[in-house]
Coordinates of C-alpha atoms and ligand atoms in Angstrom, one line a residue:
Chain A
M5 CA 26.5 -73.4 30.0
N6 CA 23.8 -72.3 27.5
I7 CA 24.6 -70.9 24.1
S8 CA 21.9 -68.5 22.9
I9 CA 21.1 -68.3 19.3
S10 CA 19.8 -65.3 17.5
S11 CA 16.1 -65.6 17.2
R12 CA 15.8 -63.6 14.0
P13 CA 15.4 -66.0 11.2
L14 CA 18.1 -65.9 8.6
H15 CA 15.7 -66.2 5.7
D16 CA 12.0 -66.6 5.1
W17 CA 12.1 -70.4 5.2
D18 CA 8.6 -70.9 4.0
A19 CA 9.4 -69.0 0.9
L20 CA 12.5 -71.0 0.3
V21 CA 11.2 -74.5 1.0
Q22 CA 7.8 -75.0 -0.8
A23 CA 5.7 -78.1 -1.2
D24 CA 7.3 -79.2 -4.4
R25 CA 10.6 -77.4 -4.5
A26 CA 13.5 -75.9 -2.6
H27 CA 15.5 -72.8 -3.3
R28 CA 19.0 -73.1 -4.6
I29 CA 20.5 -71.0 -1.8
L30 CA 19.9 -73.9 0.6
Y31 CA 22.9 -75.4 -1.2
T32 CA 25.0 -72.4 -2.0
D33 CA 24.7 -69.8 0.8
P34 CA 27.5 -70.0 3.3
A35 CA 25.3 -68.3 5.9
V36 CA 22.7 -71.1 5.6
F37 CA 25.5 -73.6 6.0
Q38 CA 26.8 -71.9 9.1
E39 CA 23.2 -71.9 10.6
E40 CA 22.8 -75.6 9.8
M41 CA 25.9 -76.4 11.8
T42 CA 24.0 -75.0 14.8
K43 CA 20.4 -75.7 14.2
V44 CA 20.7 -79.1 12.5
F45 CA 24.1 -80.6 13.5
G46 CA 24.0 -79.1 17.0
A47 CA 20.4 -79.6 17.7
V48 CA 19.4 -83.2 16.7
W49 CA 21.0 -86.6 17.5
V50 CA 24.0 -86.8 15.2
Y51 CA 25.9 -90.1 14.6
L52 CA 29.4 -89.9 16.0
G53 CA 30.9 -93.4 15.6
H54 CA 30.5 -97.1 16.3
E55 CA 31.3 -98.8 19.5
S56 CA 33.5 -101.3 17.7
Q57 CA 35.9 -98.4 16.9
I58 CA 36.4 -97.9 20.7
P59 CA 36.0 -101.4 22.2
K60 CA 38.2 -101.0 25.2
K61 CA 38.5 -98.5 28.1
D62 CA 40.6 -95.4 27.1
D63 CA 40.0 -96.0 23.4
F64 CA 39.3 -92.9 21.4
I65 CA 38.6 -91.8 17.8
A66 CA 38.6 -88.3 16.4
T67 CA 35.3 -87.3 15.0
K68 CA 33.1 -84.2 14.3
L69 CA 29.8 -82.8 15.4
G70 CA 29.1 -80.6 12.4
L71 CA 32.4 -78.6 12.3
R72 CA 33.2 -79.1 16.0
P73 CA 36.3 -81.3 16.6
V74 CA 35.3 -84.0 19.0
I75 CA 37.1 -86.9 20.7
L76 CA 34.7 -89.8 21.0
L77 CA 36.0 -92.1 23.7
R78 CA 35.3 -94.7 26.3
D79 CA 36.8 -93.2 29.4
S80 CA 38.8 -95.0 32.1
A81 CA 35.6 -95.8 34.0
G82 CA 34.0 -97.2 30.7
T83 CA 31.6 -94.3 30.1
L84 CA 31.1 -93.1 26.5
R85 CA 31.9 -89.5 26.1
A86 CA 32.3 -87.0 23.4
L87 CA 34.8 -84.3 24.4
Y88 CA 35.4 -81.1 22.5
N89 CA 38.9 -81.4 21.1
R90 CA 39.6 -77.9 22.2
C91 CA 41.9 -76.9 25.0
T92 CA 40.3 -74.6 27.6
H93 CA 43.4 -72.5 27.8
R94 CA 43.7 -70.9 24.4
G95 CA 41.8 -73.2 22.1
S96 CA 44.3 -75.6 20.6
T97 CA 43.2 -79.2 19.8
V98 CA 44.5 -81.5 22.6
C99 CA 44.4 -84.6 20.5
R100 CA 45.9 -84.9 17.1
A101 CA 45.7 -88.6 16.4
A102 CA 42.8 -90.1 14.4
S103 CA 42.5 -92.9 17.0
G104 CA 44.3 -94.5 19.9
N105 CA 44.2 -95.4 23.6
A106 CA 44.9 -92.7 26.2
K107 CA 43.9 -92.0 29.8
A108 CA 44.7 -88.4 29.4
F109 CA 45.4 -85.7 26.7
Q110 CA 48.2 -83.3 27.2
C111 CA 47.8 -80.1 25.1
P112 CA 51.0 -79.8 23.0
Y113 CA 51.0 -76.0 23.2
H114 CA 51.5 -75.2 27.0
G115 CA 51.0 -78.6 28.5
W116 CA 47.7 -78.4 30.2
T117 CA 46.6 -82.0 30.8
F118 CA 43.1 -83.4 30.8
L119 CA 41.8 -86.8 31.9
N120 CA 39.6 -88.6 29.5
S121 CA 36.7 -87.7 31.6
G122 CA 37.3 -84.2 30.5
R123 CA 38.6 -83.0 33.9
L124 CA 41.6 -80.8 34.0
A125 CA 44.3 -82.8 35.7
G126 CA 47.0 -80.1 35.9
V127 CA 48.8 -77.2 34.3
P128 CA 52.5 -76.5 34.3
W129 CA 53.9 -74.1 37.0
P130 CA 50.5 -73.5 38.7
D131 CA 52.0 -70.9 41.1
G132 CA 51.8 -68.5 38.2
Y133 CA 48.0 -68.5 38.5
A134 CA 45.8 -67.0 41.2
C135 CA 42.7 -68.9 40.1
D136 CA 41.3 -72.2 41.3
F137 CA 41.8 -74.8 38.7
K138 CA 39.2 -77.0 40.3
D139 CA 36.6 -74.7 38.7
D140 CA 34.7 -76.7 36.2
K141 CA 35.2 -74.0 33.6
F142 CA 38.7 -75.3 33.0
N143 CA 37.5 -78.8 32.2
L144 CA 37.1 -79.7 28.5
A145 CA 33.7 -79.0 27.2
Q146 CA 31.7 -82.2 26.3
L147 CA 28.4 -83.1 24.7
P148 CA 25.8 -83.2 27.5
R149 CA 24.2 -86.2 25.9
V150 CA 25.8 -89.2 24.3
E151 CA 23.8 -92.4 23.7
S152 CA 24.4 -95.6 22.0
Y153 CA 21.8 -97.6 20.1
R154 CA 23.1 -101.1 19.7
G155 CA 26.6 -99.9 19.1
F156 CA 25.7 -96.8 17.1
I157 CA 26.8 -93.8 19.1
F158 CA 25.0 -90.5 18.7
G159 CA 25.4 -87.2 20.5
T160 CA 23.6 -83.9 20.8
L161 CA 24.0 -80.5 22.4
N162 CA 20.2 -80.2 22.8
L163 CA 18.9 -81.1 26.2
E164 CA 15.3 -81.0 24.8
M165 CA 15.9 -83.8 22.3
P166 CA 13.9 -86.9 23.2
P167 CA 15.9 -90.0 24.1
L168 CA 17.7 -91.5 21.2
T169 CA 15.3 -94.5 20.8
E170 CA 12.4 -92.1 20.5
Y171 CA 14.4 -90.0 18.0
L172 CA 15.0 -93.0 15.8
G173 CA 11.4 -94.1 16.2
E174 CA 10.3 -96.7 13.8
A175 CA 13.5 -96.3 11.8
A176 CA 15.1 -98.4 14.5
R177 CA 13.2 -101.5 13.1
P178 CA 15.1 -101.7 9.8
L179 CA 18.3 -100.8 11.7
D180 CA 17.6 -103.8 14.0
E181 CA 17.0 -106.0 11.0
W182 CA 20.3 -104.8 9.4
I183 CA 22.2 -105.5 12.6
D184 CA 20.5 -108.8 13.4
R185 CA 21.2 -110.3 10.0
N186 CA 24.8 -110.7 11.3
P187 CA 25.4 -113.6 13.7
G188 CA 24.6 -112.5 17.2
G189 CA 24.0 -109.0 15.9
R190 CA 27.7 -108.4 16.1
I191 CA 29.6 -106.2 13.6
A192 CA 32.9 -104.5 13.6
V193 CA 34.0 -101.5 11.6
C194 CA 37.0 -102.5 9.4
G195 CA 38.5 -99.5 7.6
A196 CA 36.7 -97.3 5.1
N197 CA 36.5 -96.0 1.6
R198 CA 36.9 -92.3 2.1
L199 CA 35.6 -90.0 -0.6
K200 CA 34.8 -86.3 -0.9
Y201 CA 33.1 -84.0 -3.3
K202 CA 32.8 -80.3 -4.0
G203 CA 29.2 -79.9 -3.2
N204 CA 26.7 -79.3 -0.4
W205 CA 26.1 -82.1 2.1
K206 CA 22.4 -82.1 1.3
L207 CA 23.1 -83.3 -2.2
A208 CA 24.2 -86.6 -0.7
Y209 CA 21.1 -86.6 1.6
D210 CA 18.9 -85.9 -1.4
N211 CA 20.4 -89.0 -3.0
S212 CA 20.1 -91.3 0.0
C213 CA 16.7 -92.8 -0.9
D214 CA 16.7 -91.8 -4.6
G215 CA 15.6 -94.8 -6.8
Y216 CA 15.2 -92.5 -9.7
H217 CA 18.9 -92.0 -10.5
V218 CA 20.1 -95.5 -10.3
V219 CA 19.9 -96.7 -13.9
F220 CA 21.2 -93.4 -15.2
S221 CA 23.8 -92.3 -12.7
H222 CA 25.1 -95.9 -12.2
R223 CA 24.7 -97.0 -15.8
S224 CA 28.4 -97.8 -16.1
L225 CA 28.4 -99.9 -12.9
L226 CA 25.3 -101.8 -14.1
E227 CA 26.9 -102.5 -17.5
M228 CA 30.2 -103.5 -15.9
E229 CA 28.5 -105.9 -13.4
N230 CA 26.4 -107.5 -16.2
R231 CA 29.0 -107.6 -18.9
H232 CA 29.0 -111.4 -18.8
E233 CA 25.9 -112.1 -20.8
K234 CA 25.1 -115.5 -19.4
D235 CA 24.3 -113.8 -16.1
P236 CA 22.7 -110.4 -16.7
N237 CA 20.9 -109.8 -13.3
K238 CA 23.7 -108.8 -11.0
G239 CA 23.7 -106.0 -8.5
M240 CA 20.9 -103.5 -8.8
S241 CA 19.5 -104.9 -12.1
Y242 CA 16.0 -104.8 -10.6
Y243 CA 16.0 -101.1 -11.4
K244 CA 16.3 -101.6 -15.1
S245 CA 12.7 -101.8 -16.2
K246 CA 9.7 -100.1 -14.4
P247 CA 11.3 -99.9 -11.0
D248 CA 8.0 -98.4 -9.6
E249 CA 6.2 -101.6 -10.3
A250 CA 8.9 -103.7 -8.5
P251 CA 8.1 -104.8 -5.0
M252 CA 10.7 -102.5 -3.5
Y253 CA 9.5 -99.3 -1.8
C254 CA 10.6 -96.1 -0.2
R255 CA 9.4 -95.4 3.4
C256 CA 9.6 -92.3 5.5
Y257 CA 9.5 -92.4 9.3
G258 CA 9.5 -88.8 10.2
R259 CA 12.3 -86.6 11.6
G260 CA 14.0 -86.9 8.2
H261 CA 14.7 -90.7 8.5
H262 CA 13.8 -92.9 5.5
L263 CA 14.4 -96.3 4.0
K264 CA 14.6 -97.6 0.5
D265 CA 13.9 -101.3 1.0
K266 CA 15.0 -103.4 -2.0
R267 CA 14.8 -106.6 -0.1
P268 CA 11.4 -107.6 -1.5
N269 CA 13.0 -107.6 -5.0
V270 CA 15.2 -110.5 -4.0
E271 CA 13.9 -114.1 -3.7
K272 CA 13.3 -115.0 -0.1
R273 CA 15.7 -118.0 0.1
A274 CA 19.2 -118.6 1.4
G275 CA 21.7 -117.9 -1.4
A276 CA 19.5 -115.4 -3.3
L277 CA 21.7 -112.4 -2.3
W278 CA 24.9 -114.2 -3.1
A279 CA 23.4 -115.1 -6.5
I280 CA 23.1 -111.5 -7.5
E281 CA 26.4 -110.3 -5.9
G282 CA 28.9 -109.0 -8.5
A283 CA 32.1 -111.0 -9.1
H284 CA 34.7 -109.8 -6.6
P285 CA 38.2 -111.1 -5.9
G286 CA 38.1 -114.3 -4.0
K287 CA 34.5 -115.3 -5.0
E288 CA 35.3 -118.7 -6.5
R289 CA 37.9 -120.0 -4.0
Y290 CA 36.2 -119.0 -0.8
E291 CA 32.8 -120.1 -2.1
A292 CA 34.3 -123.5 -3.0
R293 CA 35.9 -123.9 0.4
L294 CA 32.6 -123.1 2.2
R295 CA 30.6 -125.4 -0.1
E296 CA 33.0 -128.2 0.6
R297 CA 32.4 -127.8 4.3
F298 CA 28.7 -127.0 4.4
G299 CA 27.2 -127.9 1.0
K300 CA 23.9 -126.1 0.4
E301 CA 24.1 -124.7 4.0
A302 CA 27.0 -122.4 2.8
D303 CA 24.4 -120.2 1.2
R304 CA 23.4 -118.6 4.5
W305 CA 27.0 -117.7 5.2
L306 CA 27.6 -116.4 1.7
D307 CA 24.6 -114.1 1.9
L308 CA 26.5 -112.4 4.7
A309 CA 29.3 -111.6 2.3
S310 CA 26.7 -110.0 -0.1
S311 CA 25.4 -106.5 -0.1
E312 CA 22.2 -106.2 2.0
P313 CA 19.7 -104.5 -0.3
I314 CA 18.6 -101.6 1.9
N315 CA 19.4 -97.9 2.1
L316 CA 18.4 -96.7 5.6
T317 CA 19.1 -93.0 6.3
I318 CA 19.1 -91.5 9.8
F319 CA 18.9 -87.7 9.7
P320 CA 21.2 -85.9 9.3
N321 CA 24.4 -87.9 8.7
L322 CA 24.1 -91.7 8.9
L323 CA 23.4 -93.9 5.9
I324 CA 23.3 -97.6 6.2
L325 CA 23.6 -99.2 2.8
G326 CA 24.7 -102.7 1.7
N327 CA 27.0 -103.6 4.5
H328 CA 28.4 -100.1 4.9
I329 CA 28.0 -97.5 7.5
Q330 CA 28.2 -94.3 5.5
V331 CA 28.7 -91.0 7.3
L332 CA 28.3 -87.6 5.8
E333 CA 30.7 -84.9 7.1
P334 CA 29.9 -81.4 6.0
V335 CA 33.1 -79.4 5.5
S336 CA 31.8 -76.2 4.0
V337 CA 28.8 -75.0 2.0
D338 CA 30.2 -76.7 -1.1
E339 CA 32.5 -79.4 0.3
T340 CA 31.5 -82.7 1.9
N341 CA 33.3 -85.9 3.0
T342 CA 31.5 -89.2 2.6
V343 CA 33.1 -91.9 4.6
W344 CA 32.0 -95.5 3.8
Y345 CA 33.0 -97.5 6.8
G346 CA 33.2 -101.2 6.0
T347 CA 31.7 -103.7 8.5
A348 CA 32.8 -107.3 9.2
I349 CA 31.0 -110.1 11.0
V350 CA 32.5 -111.0 14.4
D351 CA 33.4 -114.5 15.5
G352 CA 31.4 -116.1 18.2
P353 CA 30.1 -119.4 19.5
D354 CA 27.2 -119.3 17.0
I355 CA 29.6 -119.5 14.0
P356 CA 31.6 -122.5 13.0
P357 CA 35.3 -121.9 13.3
G358 CA 36.9 -120.2 10.3
V359 CA 33.7 -119.1 8.7
A360 CA 33.9 -115.5 9.9
E361 CA 37.3 -115.2 8.5
D362 CA 36.3 -116.6 5.1
I363 CA 33.2 -114.5 4.9
N364 CA 35.0 -111.3 5.9
A365 CA 37.7 -112.1 3.2
L366 CA 34.8 -111.9 0.7
R367 CA 32.8 -109.2 2.4
L368 CA 35.7 -106.7 2.5
R369 CA 36.1 -107.1 -1.3
T370 CA 32.3 -106.9 -2.1
Q371 CA 32.2 -103.6 -0.1
E372 CA 35.0 -102.0 -2.1
G373 CA 32.9 -102.4 -5.2
F374 CA 30.2 -99.8 -4.9
P375 CA 32.2 -96.8 -3.6
T376 CA 34.8 -97.4 -6.3
F377 CA 32.6 -98.1 -9.3
G378 CA 29.3 -96.6 -8.3
E379 CA 29.6 -93.7 -5.9
V380 CA 32.3 -91.9 -7.9
D381 CA 29.7 -91.3 -10.6
D382 CA 27.1 -90.0 -8.1
L383 CA 29.7 -87.7 -6.5
T384 CA 30.5 -86.3 -9.9
N385 CA 26.8 -85.6 -10.5
F386 CA 26.6 -83.9 -7.1
E387 CA 29.5 -81.7 -8.1
E388 CA 27.8 -80.9 -11.4
I389 CA 24.6 -79.9 -9.5
Q390 CA 26.7 -77.6 -7.4
K391 CA 28.1 -76.0 -10.6
G392 CA 24.6 -75.8 -12.1
L393 CA 23.2 -74.1 -9.1
A394 CA 25.6 -71.2 -9.7
A395 CA 23.0 -70.0 -12.2
Q396 CA 21.5 -67.4 -9.8
E397 CA 18.4 -66.5 -11.7
D398 CA 17.2 -70.1 -12.0
E399 CA 16.2 -70.5 -8.5
W400 CA 14.4 -73.8 -7.9
V401 CA 15.3 -77.4 -7.3
Y402 CA 12.3 -79.6 -7.9
M403 CA 11.4 -82.6 -5.9
H404 CA 7.8 -83.3 -6.9
R405 CA 8.0 -86.8 -8.4
G406 CA 5.1 -88.8 -7.1
M407 CA 3.2 -85.8 -5.8
D408 CA -0.6 -85.4 -6.3
I409 CA -1.0 -88.8 -7.9
P410 CA -4.0 -90.4 -6.2
G411 CA -3.2 -93.7 -4.4
R412 CA 0.5 -93.5 -5.2
I413 CA 1.7 -92.6 -1.7
T414 CA 0.1 -94.0 1.5
T415 CA 0.3 -92.9 5.1
D416 CA -0.4 -95.3 7.9
E417 CA -1.9 -94.6 11.3
R418 CA 1.6 -94.1 12.8
G419 CA 2.3 -91.4 10.2
I420 CA 4.7 -93.6 8.3
V421 CA 4.7 -92.7 4.6
T422 CA 5.3 -95.3 1.9
G423 CA 5.7 -94.8 -1.9
P424 CA 7.3 -96.3 -5.0
A425 CA 11.1 -96.5 -5.1
T426 CA 11.6 -93.6 -7.5
D427 CA 9.5 -91.1 -5.7
E428 CA 11.0 -87.9 -4.2
V429 CA 8.6 -88.0 -1.3
F430 CA 11.5 -88.7 1.1
M431 CA 13.1 -85.4 -0.1
R432 CA 10.0 -83.4 0.5
L433 CA 9.5 -84.8 3.9
Y434 CA 13.1 -84.4 5.1
I435 CA 13.6 -80.9 3.7
H436 CA 10.4 -79.8 5.4
H437 CA 11.7 -81.3 8.7
W438 CA 14.9 -79.4 8.0
K439 CA 12.9 -76.2 7.5
E440 CA 11.3 -76.7 10.9
L441 CA 14.7 -77.1 12.5
M442 CA 15.9 -74.0 10.8
K443 CA 13.0 -72.0 12.1
A444 CA 13.4 -73.2 15.7
N445 CA 15.5 -71.7 18.3
P446 CA 17.0 -74.6 20.2
V447 CA 18.9 -74.1 23.4
L448 CA 22.3 -75.8 23.0
S449 CA 24.7 -76.5 25.8
V450 CA 27.9 -78.2 26.6
K451 CA 28.7 -79.8 29.9
R452 CA 31.9 -79.2 31.9
A453 CA 31.4 -81.2 35.0
P454 CA 32.4 -84.8 34.2
Chain B
M1 CA 42.5 -116.4 -21.7
S2 CA 39.5 -117.0 -19.6
Y3 CA 39.6 -116.1 -15.9
V4 CA 39.8 -118.7 -13.2
G5 CA 39.4 -117.4 -9.6
Y6 CA 42.8 -117.3 -7.9
V7 CA 42.3 -115.2 -4.8
D8 CA 42.4 -117.4 -1.7
D9 CA 44.2 -117.7 1.6
A10 CA 47.4 -118.8 -0.1
F11 CA 47.2 -115.7 -2.4
Y12 CA 46.9 -113.4 0.6
R13 CA 49.7 -115.2 2.4
D14 CA 52.0 -114.9 -0.6
L15 CA 51.1 -111.3 -0.9
A16 CA 52.0 -110.6 2.8
A17 CA 55.2 -112.6 2.5
G18 CA 56.3 -110.8 -0.7
F19 CA 55.6 -107.4 0.8
A20 CA 57.3 -108.0 4.1
D21 CA 60.6 -106.3 4.6
W22 CA 61.6 -106.3 1.0
Q23 CA 63.5 -103.0 0.7
R24 CA 66.7 -104.4 2.0
E25 CA 70.3 -103.4 1.2
D26 CA 71.4 -107.0 0.9
R27 CA 68.8 -107.5 -1.8
R28 CA 69.5 -104.3 -3.8
I29 CA 69.9 -104.9 -7.5
S30 CA 72.7 -102.7 -8.9
D31 CA 73.2 -104.4 -12.2
P32 CA 72.5 -101.4 -14.5
S33 CA 70.9 -103.4 -17.3
L34 CA 68.5 -105.1 -14.9
L35 CA 67.7 -101.8 -13.3
E36 CA 67.2 -100.2 -16.7
S37 CA 64.7 -102.9 -17.8
C38 CA 62.6 -102.2 -14.7
R39 CA 62.7 -98.5 -15.2
A40 CA 61.7 -98.9 -18.9
L41 CA 58.7 -100.9 -17.8
L42 CA 57.6 -98.2 -15.4
H43 CA 58.0 -95.5 -18.0
L44 CA 56.0 -97.5 -20.5
E45 CA 53.3 -98.1 -17.9
A46 CA 53.0 -94.4 -17.1
R47 CA 52.8 -93.5 -20.7
L48 CA 50.1 -96.1 -21.5
L49 CA 48.0 -94.8 -18.6
D50 CA 48.5 -91.1 -19.6
E51 CA 47.4 -92.0 -23.1
G52 CA 44.3 -93.8 -21.8
R53 CA 45.5 -97.0 -23.3
F54 CA 44.1 -99.1 -20.5
E55 CA 43.9 -102.4 -22.3
D56 CA 47.6 -102.1 -23.3
W57 CA 48.3 -101.2 -19.7
L58 CA 46.5 -104.4 -18.5
A59 CA 48.6 -106.4 -21.0
L60 CA 51.7 -105.5 -18.9
F61 CA 50.2 -107.6 -16.0
A62 CA 50.7 -111.3 -15.5
D63 CA 47.5 -113.5 -15.8
E64 CA 47.2 -113.8 -12.0
C65 CA 47.8 -110.3 -11.0
L66 CA 46.7 -107.7 -8.5
F67 CA 46.3 -103.9 -8.5
W68 CA 46.2 -102.8 -4.8
V69 CA 45.8 -99.4 -3.2
P70 CA 45.9 -99.8 0.6
G71 CA 43.4 -97.7 2.5
S72 CA 46.0 -97.0 5.3
P73 CA 49.8 -97.1 5.3
G74 CA 50.7 -100.8 5.4
G75 CA 47.0 -101.7 5.6
D76 CA 46.3 -105.5 5.8
P77 CA 43.8 -106.4 3.0
K78 CA 42.4 -109.3 5.1
R79 CA 41.5 -106.9 7.9
E80 CA 40.4 -103.6 6.3
I81 CA 38.8 -102.1 3.2
A82 CA 41.3 -101.0 0.5
V83 CA 40.9 -98.1 -1.9
A84 CA 41.4 -100.7 -4.6
F85 CA 42.0 -104.5 -4.5
D86 CA 41.5 -105.6 -8.1
D87 CA 42.3 -109.1 -9.4
R88 CA 42.4 -109.5 -13.1
R89 CA 38.7 -109.8 -13.6
Q90 CA 38.1 -106.7 -11.5
L91 CA 40.8 -104.8 -13.5
E92 CA 39.0 -105.8 -16.7
G93 CA 35.8 -104.6 -15.1
R94 CA 37.4 -101.3 -14.1
I95 CA 38.5 -100.7 -17.7
Y96 CA 35.2 -101.9 -19.1
R97 CA 33.4 -99.4 -16.9
L98 CA 35.6 -96.5 -18.1
R99 CA 34.9 -97.6 -21.7
T100 CA 31.1 -97.6 -21.4
G101 CA 30.9 -93.9 -22.0
Y102 CA 28.6 -93.7 -18.9
A103 CA 31.2 -93.5 -16.2
W104 CA 30.4 -89.9 -15.4
S105 CA 33.4 -89.5 -13.2
Q106 CA 35.4 -89.9 -16.4
V107 CA 33.1 -88.1 -18.9
P108 CA 34.9 -86.2 -20.3
Q109 CA 38.0 -88.1 -19.7
S110 CA 40.7 -86.5 -17.5
R111 CA 44.1 -85.7 -18.8
T112 CA 46.9 -87.0 -16.7
S113 CA 50.6 -86.7 -16.5
R114 CA 52.5 -89.3 -14.5
I115 CA 56.1 -88.7 -13.3
V116 CA 57.9 -91.7 -12.1
S117 CA 61.2 -91.3 -10.3
N118 CA 63.5 -92.6 -7.5
V119 CA 63.5 -96.1 -9.0
E120 CA 65.2 -98.8 -6.8
A121 CA 65.0 -102.5 -7.4
F122 CA 65.4 -105.4 -5.0
R123 CA 65.8 -109.1 -5.6
G124 CA 62.7 -111.2 -4.7
E125 CA 62.7 -114.6 -3.1
S126 CA 63.9 -116.1 -6.4
E127 CA 65.7 -115.0 -9.5
A128 CA 62.4 -115.0 -11.3
V129 CA 60.9 -112.2 -9.2
C130 CA 62.0 -108.7 -8.4
M131 CA 60.5 -105.8 -6.4
V132 CA 60.7 -102.3 -7.6
R133 CA 60.1 -99.1 -5.7
S134 CA 59.4 -95.8 -7.4
S135 CA 57.9 -92.5 -6.5
F136 CA 55.1 -91.1 -8.5
L137 CA 53.3 -87.8 -9.0
I138 CA 50.1 -87.9 -11.0
T139 CA 48.8 -84.5 -12.1
E140 CA 45.2 -84.7 -13.3
L141 CA 43.3 -82.1 -15.2
R142 CA 39.6 -82.5 -14.8
G143 CA 36.7 -80.0 -15.0
G144 CA 39.2 -77.1 -15.6
E145 CA 41.1 -77.8 -12.4
A146 CA 44.5 -79.5 -12.1
R147 CA 45.2 -81.5 -9.0
T148 CA 47.8 -84.1 -7.9
F149 CA 48.1 -87.5 -6.3
A150 CA 51.5 -88.3 -4.8
G151 CA 53.1 -91.4 -3.3
W152 CA 55.2 -94.4 -4.2
N153 CA 54.6 -97.6 -6.0
A154 CA 55.8 -101.1 -5.3
H155 CA 55.8 -103.3 -8.3
R156 CA 56.3 -107.0 -7.9
L157 CA 57.6 -108.3 -11.2
A158 CA 58.0 -111.7 -12.7
R159 CA 60.4 -112.6 -15.4
D160 CA 58.8 -113.1 -18.8
G161 CA 61.2 -114.1 -21.5
G162 CA 63.6 -111.2 -21.8
G163 CA 61.3 -108.8 -20.0
W164 CA 58.9 -108.5 -17.0
K165 CA 55.2 -108.9 -16.2
I166 CA 53.6 -107.2 -13.3
L167 CA 52.4 -109.6 -10.6
V168 CA 51.3 -106.9 -8.2
K169 CA 51.2 -103.1 -8.4
Q170 CA 50.8 -101.6 -4.9
L171 CA 50.1 -97.9 -5.2
N172 CA 50.8 -96.2 -1.9
L173 CA 49.2 -92.8 -1.8
I174 CA 50.5 -90.4 0.9
D175 CA 46.8 -89.5 1.6
C176 CA 45.4 -93.1 1.3
D177 CA 43.6 -92.7 4.6
Q178 CA 42.1 -89.3 3.8
N179 CA 39.0 -88.4 1.8
L180 CA 39.8 -88.7 -1.9
R181 CA 38.1 -86.7 -4.6
N182 CA 37.2 -88.7 -7.6
P183 CA 40.0 -91.4 -7.5
S184 CA 38.7 -93.0 -10.7
L185 CA 41.9 -92.6 -12.6
L186 CA 44.2 -93.3 -9.7
L187 CA 46.0 -96.1 -11.5
Ligands
FES529 S1 46.4 -73.8 24.4 FE1 46.4 -75.7 25.4 S2 47.8 -75.4 27.0 FE2 47.8 -73.5 26.0
FE2_530 FE1 23.6 -93.8 -6.2

């Protein structure tokens, strides 16, 4: 079933998104937000969840596609599906749990029951109906396209989207590297730091590759991590002087995806990451135990407990940073959830016994650090931007850092753009991609026949 | 005193044991003076936090202590991320950060009012340890808006002369598994 979208543009997007600046109403207008839920969150591949959250048949989690309530599941035949959590009778959600294992969902309102393929299994007292319940229109709607890239599950309503691997493009390479740093490329989601802020979702996206804010917005974290003078280079200390001259860089892959790669700032040797990791609970005891077993070799394991210095952002809602899978959930024009899923390494024949458990004991604690002592300050600054943008006559948000400076930003033959870590080139590129999406008239559809 | 790392498997095991099935009638402390000494500590703690006296608050804790906010009801800290899992060094860091003047989530500092109620105490595994359950309501004024955090605390206390030191404060938020707005003063 196709859903037609009005072809009249909501705004003159070229006037609102210019080369060096964007208009405030992109962040403040509820009508823009509503349109984004269709033209952005309905029309591109959107991250829905990780396979480790639904490892077995009949496992499900509740998630969202924009504002649409979705049940992401592995059905009884093992197929990944994203069902609308919306009863075809009168619209109630059929699943009210955040996660679980279920072969079927019975709507609590009048008892219509749906298999986890989406198919209607039955309704109470069917002799009160003249219709044929075998008609597909009574099955739960579901996303017509769901694909997983190495455990990362995405979905879209847009049949014209290229396959997921093509959508990810060259941004899949740093994602591969991030996955493959873990033994066997295995990771499992292990809980989350869940935060929210009163501000537009794009304020978080604007921040995703922002190397300009770090020493200012995160000053309290940097001072905290480096309060022991004998060891003043913890965490993101490489931002402290002339970050543009550091070997880190920002890279833009097209379609709004980008990477801030801080790995070149860190010595290329086992143990270098662990050496700059802040002091988290368990550090001394677990390190001592691993060193007792492995000596110098312990470094390669300890690095896995340390934060990986990359920020990889897949448009529009997936941010890989450190060891986190951060997901942006727009709630309204000025409310956003940011969920920082933790990841653990997973035992396997390639890991000595007990190592995964020790590393994860450290890795859980290192992951709690940034959301707690860093992100809260960014979220406050996002909220303060939202407040500032209430000033109606002051229309523009500038994003021109790094523009028009010869030689500063390069584009290779594949169209990949690279610039210094503090440049706003990633903002300019993604918001122009966003503009093209807002101008387009995608045909969105759901599927009913499982 | 200088910090020596103390979080290890044994620490996690003791924590799990201490927090398993502790609210038991057969362990209820009904001695009014004992109960009163626990209640007095909780009231003092709430006031120190409301007054922003974080260093004095930390002084209520034992050397090898823990401040723990599970990220799901009964969440196992060895298996999942917590909202907070601070040993002494991290608690010191937390306070240090708030004192830098650059922790924007607390500039300007919120005003808070903590109400502590429904206090019940239970004997620990020895005479030297007791467990205290209380309900809390934290009202916070920030950016012109008042909001609340609600839940219950479990305090694991150790005898210290005539009084108590806090071994573990487990803060159980009713919405611990929901998205939290600026939890920087959730203490
Ligand atoms: S709304 Fe679901 S059965 Fe009526
Ligand atoms: Fe940041």
